[in-house]
Coordinates of C-alpha atoms in Angstrom, one line a residue:
E5 CA 67.9 44.1 11.7
H6 CA 68.4 42.3 15.0
P7 CA 64.7 41.6 15.8
L8 CA 64.2 40.4 12.2
G9 CA 67.0 37.9 12.6
L10 CA 65.4 36.5 15.7
N11 CA 62.1 36.3 13.9
D12 CA 63.7 34.4 11.1
A13 CA 65.4 32.0 13.5
A14 CA 62.1 31.4 15.3
R15 CA 60.3 30.7 12.0
Y16 CA 63.0 28.3 10.9
M17 CA 62.7 26.4 14.2
Q18 CA 58.9 26.5 13.9
I19 CA 59.1 24.9 10.4
K20 CA 61.4 22.1 11.9
V21 CA 58.9 21.3 14.7
V22 CA 55.8 21.5 12.4
L23 CA 57.5 19.2 9.8
E24 CA 58.1 16.6 12.5
A25 CA 54.8 16.9 14.2
T26 CA 52.3 17.3 11.3
G27 CA 53.7 17.6 7.8
L28 CA 54.5 19.8 4.7
A29 CA 51.1 21.4 4.3
E30 CA 51.2 23.0 7.8
A31 CA 54.9 24.0 7.4
E32 CA 54.4 25.8 4.0
P33 CA 52.6 28.9 5.4
I34 CA 55.6 29.5 7.7
L35 CA 58.0 29.0 4.8
E36 CA 56.1 31.7 2.9
R37 CA 56.8 34.2 5.6
L38 CA 60.5 33.5 5.2
R39 CA 60.2 34.0 1.5
S40 CA 58.5 37.4 2.0
T41 CA 61.4 38.6 4.1
T42 CA 64.1 37.2 1.7
S43 CA 65.6 35.6 4.9
P44 CA 69.2 34.3 4.7
L45 CA 67.7 31.2 6.4
L46 CA 65.4 30.5 3.4
N47 CA 67.9 28.2 1.7
N48 CA 68.2 26.1 4.9
A49 CA 64.4 26.0 5.3
L50 CA 64.0 24.9 1.7
L51 CA 66.5 22.1 2.3
M52 CA 64.6 21.1 5.4
M53 CA 61.3 21.0 3.4
I54 CA 63.0 18.8 0.7
Q55 CA 64.3 16.4 3.3
G56 CA 60.9 16.3 5.0
A57 CA 59.2 15.5 1.8
V58 CA 61.6 12.7 0.9
R59 CA 61.3 11.3 4.4
R60 CA 57.5 11.2 4.0
G61 CA 57.6 9.8 0.5
Q62 CA 56.1 13.0 -1.1
M63 CA 58.5 13.0 -4.0
D64 CA 56.5 15.5 -6.2
D65 CA 56.7 18.1 -3.4
A66 CA 60.4 17.3 -2.9
N67 CA 61.1 18.0 -6.5
K68 CA 59.1 21.3 -6.4
F69 CA 61.2 22.6 -3.5
L70 CA 64.4 21.3 -5.1
V71 CA 63.7 23.4 -8.2
E72 CA 63.2 26.5 -6.1
F73 CA 66.3 25.7 -4.0
R74 CA 68.6 25.3 -7.1
Q75 CA 67.4 28.6 -8.5
R76 CA 68.6 30.4 -5.5
E77 CA 72.2 29.3 -6.0
P78 CA 72.8 28.1 -2.4
G79 CA 76.3 27.5 -0.9
K80 CA 78.3 24.4 -1.6
N81 CA 77.5 22.5 1.5
L82 CA 73.8 23.1 1.3
L83 CA 73.8 22.2 -2.4
A84 CA 75.6 18.9 -1.6
A85 CA 72.9 18.0 1.0
A86 CA 70.1 18.9 -1.5
E87 CA 71.7 16.8 -4.3
L88 CA 71.7 13.8 -1.9
E89 CA 67.9 14.2 -1.5
H90 CA 67.6 14.3 -5.3
I91 CA 69.5 11.0 -5.4
R92 CA 67.2 9.5 -2.8
I93 CA 64.2 10.4 -5.0
Q94 CA 65.8 8.3 -7.8
V95 CA 66.5 5.5 -5.3
S96 CA 62.9 5.5 -4.1
K97 CA 61.9 4.9 -7.8
E98 CA 64.5 2.1 -8.1
R99 CA 66.3 3.9 -10.9
W100 CA 69.6 2.2 -10.0
T101 CA 71.7 3.1 -13.0
E102 CA 70.8 6.7 -12.7
S103 CA 71.3 6.6 -9.0
V104 CA 74.8 5.2 -9.3
A105 CA 75.7 7.8 -11.9
L106 CA 74.4 10.6 -9.6
Y107 CA 76.4 9.2 -6.7
D108 CA 79.6 9.2 -8.9
K109 CA 78.9 12.8 -9.9
W110 CA 78.3 13.8 -6.3
L111 CA 81.6 12.2 -5.1
R112 CA 83.5 14.1 -7.9
D113 CA 81.9 17.4 -7.0
H114 CA 82.1 17.0 -3.2
R115 CA 85.0 14.7 -2.6
D116 CA 86.0 16.6 0.6
N117 CA 82.5 16.8 2.1
Q118 CA 82.0 15.2 5.5
L119 CA 79.3 13.0 4.1
A120 CA 81.6 11.4 1.5
A121 CA 82.1 8.1 3.4
K122 CA 78.4 7.7 3.9
V123 CA 77.7 8.4 0.2
K124 CA 80.3 5.8 -0.9
L125 CA 78.5 3.3 1.3
D126 CA 75.1 4.2 -0.3
R127 CA 76.7 4.0 -3.7
A128 CA 78.0 0.4 -3.0
W129 CA 74.5 -0.6 -1.9
A130 CA 72.9 0.9 -5.1
L131 CA 75.5 -1.0 -7.2
N132 CA 74.4 -4.2 -5.5
R133 CA 70.7 -3.5 -6.0
S134 CA 71.4 -2.7 -9.7
G135 CA 72.8 -6.3 -10.2
Q136 CA 76.4 -5.2 -10.4
S137 CA 77.5 -7.6 -7.7
Q138 CA 81.2 -7.6 -8.5
A139 CA 81.4 -3.8 -8.7
A140 CA 79.5 -3.6 -5.4
E141 CA 81.9 -6.0 -3.7
S142 CA 84.9 -3.9 -5.0
A143 CA 83.2 -0.8 -3.7
Y144 CA 82.6 -2.3 -0.2
K145 CA 86.2 -3.6 -0.1
E146 CA 87.5 -0.1 -0.9
I147 CA 85.5 1.3 2.0
A148 CA 86.4 -1.5 4.4
T149 CA 90.2 -1.0 3.8
S150 CA 90.1 2.8 3.9
S151 CA 92.7 4.4 6.1
D152 CA 90.1 6.8 7.5
V153 CA 88.3 4.4 9.9
S154 CA 84.6 5.4 10.3
T155 CA 81.2 3.8 11.0
E156 CA 81.0 3.2 7.3
T157 CA 84.2 1.1 7.4
F158 CA 82.7 -1.3 9.9
A159 CA 79.4 -1.4 8.0
A160 CA 81.3 -2.3 4.8
K161 CA 83.2 -5.1 6.6
M162 CA 79.8 -6.5 7.9
W163 CA 78.4 -6.5 4.3
L164 CA 81.5 -8.4 3.1
A165 CA 81.3 -10.8 6.0
D166 CA 77.6 -11.4 5.5
K167 CA 78.1 -12.1 1.8
A168 CA 80.9 -14.7 2.5
F169 CA 78.8 -16.3 5.3
N170 CA 75.5 -16.5 3.4
T171 CA 77.0 -17.8 0.1
V172 CA 79.1 -20.4 2.1
T173 CA 82.1 -19.4 0.0
N174 CA 84.5 -18.6 2.8
R175 CA 83.1 -18.7 6.3
I176 CA 86.7 -18.5 7.8
Y177 CA 87.0 -15.1 6.1
A178 CA 83.6 -14.1 7.3
E179 CA 84.5 -15.1 10.9
R180 CA 87.7 -13.0 10.7
L181 CA 85.8 -9.9 9.5
Y182 CA 83.1 -10.4 12.2
Q183 CA 85.8 -10.6 14.8
E184 CA 87.5 -7.4 13.5
V185 CA 84.2 -5.5 13.9
A186 CA 83.4 -7.1 17.3
G187 CA 86.9 -6.3 18.7
A188 CA 87.0 -2.7 17.6
T189 CA 86.1 -0.4 20.5
N190 CA 85.3 2.4 18.0
S191 CA 82.7 0.4 16.0
P192 CA 79.1 1.2 16.8
P193 CA 77.7 -0.9 19.6
Q194 CA 74.8 -2.3 17.5
L195 CA 77.2 -3.5 14.8
R196 CA 79.7 -4.7 17.4
Q197 CA 77.1 -6.9 19.1
R198 CA 75.8 -8.3 15.8
A199 CA 79.3 -9.0 14.7
Q200 CA 80.0 -10.9 17.9
M201 CA 76.8 -13.0 17.4
M202 CA 77.7 -13.8 13.7
S203 CA 81.3 -14.6 14.7
G204 CA 79.8 -17.3 16.9
R205 CA 77.5 -18.6 14.2
A206 CA 80.4 -18.8 11.7
A207 CA 82.4 -20.8 14.3
V208 CA 79.4 -23.2 14.7
A209 CA 79.4 -23.6 10.9
R210 CA 83.0 -24.9 11.0
Q211 CA 82.2 -26.9 14.2
G212 CA 84.5 -24.7 16.3
Y213 CA 82.1 -25.0 19.2
D214 CA 84.6 -23.7 21.9
D215 CA 85.2 -20.5 19.9
A216 CA 81.4 -20.2 19.3
R217 CA 80.7 -20.6 23.0
K218 CA 83.2 -17.8 23.8
S219 CA 81.5 -15.4 21.3
F220 CA 78.0 -16.1 22.7
S221 CA 79.1 -16.0 26.3
S222 CA 80.9 -12.6 25.8
L223 CA 77.5 -11.1 24.7
L224 CA 75.9 -12.3 27.9
D225 CA 78.7 -11.0 30.0
D226 CA 78.4 -7.5 28.4
R227 CA 75.8 -5.4 30.3
S228 CA 75.3 -3.2 27.2
T229 CA 74.1 -6.1 25.1
T230 CA 70.5 -5.4 24.0
E231 CA 67.7 -7.7 25.1
S232 CA 67.1 -9.0 21.6
V233 CA 70.7 -9.9 21.0
R234 CA 71.0 -11.4 24.5
A235 CA 68.0 -13.7 23.8
K236 CA 69.7 -14.8 20.5
A237 CA 72.9 -15.6 22.4
V238 CA 71.0 -17.6 25.0
F239 CA 69.4 -19.7 22.2
A240 CA 72.8 -20.2 20.6
L241 CA 74.4 -21.4 23.8
G242 CA 71.5 -23.6 24.5
D243 CA 71.8 -25.2 21.0
L244 CA 75.5 -25.8 21.6
T245 CA 74.6 -27.6 24.7
L246 CA 72.1 -29.8 22.8
I247 CA 74.8 -30.6 20.3
D248 CA 77.0 -31.7 23.2
I249 CA 74.2 -33.9 24.6
G250 CA 73.6 -35.5 21.2
A251 CA 77.3 -36.2 20.7
S252 CA 78.0 -37.8 24.1
T253 CA 76.0 -39.3 27.1
E254 CA 78.7 -38.1 29.5
D255 CA 77.4 -35.5 31.9
S256 CA 74.2 -35.4 29.8
L257 CA 72.0 -34.6 32.8
A258 CA 74.2 -31.7 33.9
K259 CA 74.3 -30.4 30.3
L260 CA 70.6 -30.6 30.0
T261 CA 70.1 -28.7 33.2
Q262 CA 72.5 -26.0 31.9
S263 CA 70.6 -25.8 28.6
T264 CA 67.2 -25.7 30.2
N265 CA 68.2 -23.0 32.6
A266 CA 69.4 -20.8 29.7
F267 CA 66.1 -21.3 27.8
Y268 CA 64.0 -20.8 30.9
S269 CA 65.7 -17.4 31.5
V270 CA 64.3 -16.3 28.1
I271 CA 60.8 -17.6 29.1
Q272 CA 60.9 -15.5 32.3
I273 CA 61.6 -12.3 30.4
A274 CA 58.4 -12.6 28.3
P275 CA 56.4 -15.8 29.0
T276 CA 53.7 -15.1 26.5
N277 CA 55.6 -14.2 23.2
N278 CA 57.1 -16.2 20.4
L279 CA 60.5 -16.3 22.1
A280 CA 59.0 -18.2 25.0
A281 CA 57.3 -20.6 22.6
R282 CA 60.6 -21.3 20.9
A283 CA 62.4 -21.7 24.3
W284 CA 59.8 -24.3 25.5
G285 CA 60.3 -26.1 22.2
K286 CA 64.1 -26.2 22.7
I287 CA 63.6 -27.5 26.3
G288 CA 61.4 -30.3 24.8
D289 CA 64.1 -31.1 22.3
G290 CA 66.7 -31.5 25.1
C291 CA 64.4 -33.7 27.1
L292 CA 63.5 -35.8 24.1
L293 CA 67.2 -36.1 23.2
I294 CA 68.2 -37.3 26.7
S295 CA 65.2 -39.7 27.0
K296 CA 67.1 -42.4 25.0
A297 CA 69.2 -42.9 28.2
H298 CA 66.6 -41.6 30.7
P299 CA 63.1 -42.6 29.5
S300 CA 61.4 -40.7 32.3
F301 CA 62.3 -37.4 30.5
L302 CA 59.7 -38.2 27.9
L303 CA 57.0 -36.8 30.2
H304 CA 59.1 -33.6 30.6
A305 CA 59.5 -33.4 26.9
K306 CA 55.7 -33.8 26.3
K307 CA 54.9 -31.0 28.9
A308 CA 57.5 -28.7 27.3
Y309 CA 56.1 -29.1 23.8
Q310 CA 52.5 -28.6 25.2
N311 CA 53.7 -25.4 26.9
S312 CA 55.1 -24.2 23.6
L313 CA 51.8 -24.7 21.8
S314 CA 49.8 -23.1 24.7
V315 CA 51.6 -19.7 24.4
T316 CA 48.7 -17.3 23.9
T317 CA 50.2 -14.9 21.3
E318 CA 50.6 -15.8 17.6
I319 CA 53.7 -17.9 17.2
D320 CA 55.6 -18.3 13.9
V321 CA 55.3 -21.3 11.5
S322 CA 58.6 -22.9 12.3
T323 CA 58.1 -22.7 16.1
S324 CA 54.6 -24.2 16.0
S325 CA 55.6 -26.9 13.5
Q326 CA 58.6 -27.9 15.5
A327 CA 56.5 -28.2 18.7
H328 CA 53.9 -30.3 17.0
M329 CA 56.6 -32.5 15.5
G330 CA 58.4 -32.9 18.8
L331 CA 55.1 -33.7 20.6
A332 CA 54.4 -36.3 17.9
Y333 CA 57.8 -38.0 18.3
T334 CA 57.4 -37.9 22.1
I335 CA 54.0 -39.6 22.1
E336 CA 55.2 -42.2 19.6
R337 CA 58.1 -43.1 22.0
L338 CA 55.7 -43.2 25.0
A339 CA 53.5 -45.7 23.1
V340 CA 56.2 -48.3 22.9
G341 CA 55.4 -51.3 25.1
K342 CA 52.0 -49.8 26.2
G343 CA 48.8 -51.7 25.9
S344 CA 47.2 -48.7 24.2
E345 CA 50.0 -48.6 21.6
N346 CA 47.8 -48.1 18.5
E347 CA 45.8 -45.4 20.3
L348 CA 48.9 -43.4 21.1
F349 CA 50.3 -44.0 17.6
N350 CA 47.1 -42.5 16.2
E351 CA 47.5 -39.5 18.5
S352 CA 51.1 -39.1 17.3
L353 CA 50.0 -39.4 13.7
G354 CA 47.4 -36.7 14.3
H355 CA 50.2 -34.2 15.1
F356 CA 52.2 -35.2 12.1
L357 CA 49.2 -34.7 9.8
A358 CA 48.3 -31.4 11.4
V359 CA 51.7 -30.1 10.3
F360 CA 51.6 -31.8 6.9
Y361 CA 48.2 -30.2 6.0
G362 CA 49.0 -26.9 7.7
Q363 CA 46.1 -27.3 10.2
H364 CA 48.1 -25.4 12.8
L365 CA 48.4 -22.3 10.6
D366 CA 46.1 -19.3 10.4
A367 CA 45.0 -17.7 7.2
S368 CA 48.0 -15.3 7.1
Q369 CA 50.7 -17.9 7.5
K370 CA 52.5 -19.7 4.7
H371 CA 53.5 -23.3 5.1
N372 CA 57.2 -24.1 5.6
P373 CA 58.4 -26.6 2.9
Y374 CA 61.0 -28.2 5.3
W375 CA 58.4 -29.0 8.0
C376 CA 55.9 -30.1 5.3
G377 CA 58.3 -32.6 4.0
Q378 CA 59.4 -33.9 7.4
S379 CA 55.9 -34.3 8.7
G380 CA 54.8 -36.0 5.5
L381 CA 57.6 -38.6 5.8
A382 CA 56.8 -39.1 9.5
A383 CA 53.1 -39.6 8.7
L384 CA 54.0 -42.1 6.0
R385 CA 56.1 -44.1 8.5
M386 CA 53.3 -44.0 11.1
Y387 CA 50.7 -45.2 8.6
E388 CA 53.0 -48.2 7.8
Q389 CA 53.3 -49.0 11.5
L390 CA 49.5 -48.9 11.8
K391 CA 49.3 -51.1 8.6
N392 CA 47.1 -48.6 6.9
Y393 CA 48.8 -49.0 3.5
E394 CA 46.0 -47.2 1.5
Q395 CA 46.6 -44.0 3.4
A396 CA 50.4 -44.5 3.2
L397 CA 50.2 -44.7 -0.6
K398 CA 48.0 -41.5 -0.6
I399 CA 50.7 -39.7 1.4
C400 CA 53.4 -41.0 -1.0
A401 CA 51.4 -39.5 -4.0
E402 CA 51.0 -36.2 -2.2
L403 CA 54.7 -36.0 -1.3
E404 CA 55.7 -36.8 -4.9
H405 CA 53.4 -34.0 -6.1
L406 CA 54.7 -31.5 -3.6
F407 CA 58.4 -32.4 -4.1
P408 CA 58.8 -33.5 -7.7

């Protein structure tokens, strides 16, 4: 019996490796050998085949193995895991009502199972997808206030915080929940970092800029912060500095230097990607903002916007639109008092029109309504300055059509 046990274990591990590397078809012949020996590991192997099929989206195969698995009357824990796969099949078909009912049954049958907290979270998500928003919120609140603190507790708090933040119903409440997750040392690092970021954003929404700055700075001070979250924190701090510059001319040059250094640190990490393009655009915004008091910074703004547009990789619609708009405003201001005023006004107008008509987009990109509206109004104003009233009326008609 001993050698046979080793053979069974080896075949079981072989199925696991083959499932990960290739797929069901290659694993089935190995499964057949376990069937032929009526191995005690057959139930475990069948469960693994069900899970592999669901993971790969092969639901018919998953159902086939599930039928065989149930006929063998497996133990309670294996059955609980298999029933979860059955629910995932229903979820994949967006059968929300049936999925919720199955989650309810699973929780009744397996209330003491170690996966119960995760299943409750999945059930809350399914309730929300089914359109039962109030029931979903109640389910998330139940998980969030559970005395058994787990990863699911923090995930539920994040869902409740996001809902409050995104619906603008109670951002103070959202900020409190974000801080609870960010301050809990036993919450998962990924959730903790996201919560700290969102706590800062919630503070910005209520104009609590000092609190926001503390949240974003704490992410930069934490060595474990991921690069993507770190970049977001840099942008957020840079934006706060731009808000300070816009609100007061006091120490504006020092604040601009601080903001520019933050954005430039992002550019140095990856100078050819969309983040770099965004950062150059933000540097341009700062220089344009300060140029009211320091006109020489218009040239710095122009160069920054040009750098944003010269990034070689594909940049997103908002980033390219913002850079074209910033460049247009900069050129317009540079035109004031110059002998070639009309020539520069026409150059500025060209950038506004490029955004309005989506000339800066490729075939796969969809126009952003915000930038379309802003560029249309700016182009209308420029046509009036150039006394080209016929084209101004044409833009008016197009704007009325686009934004009835």
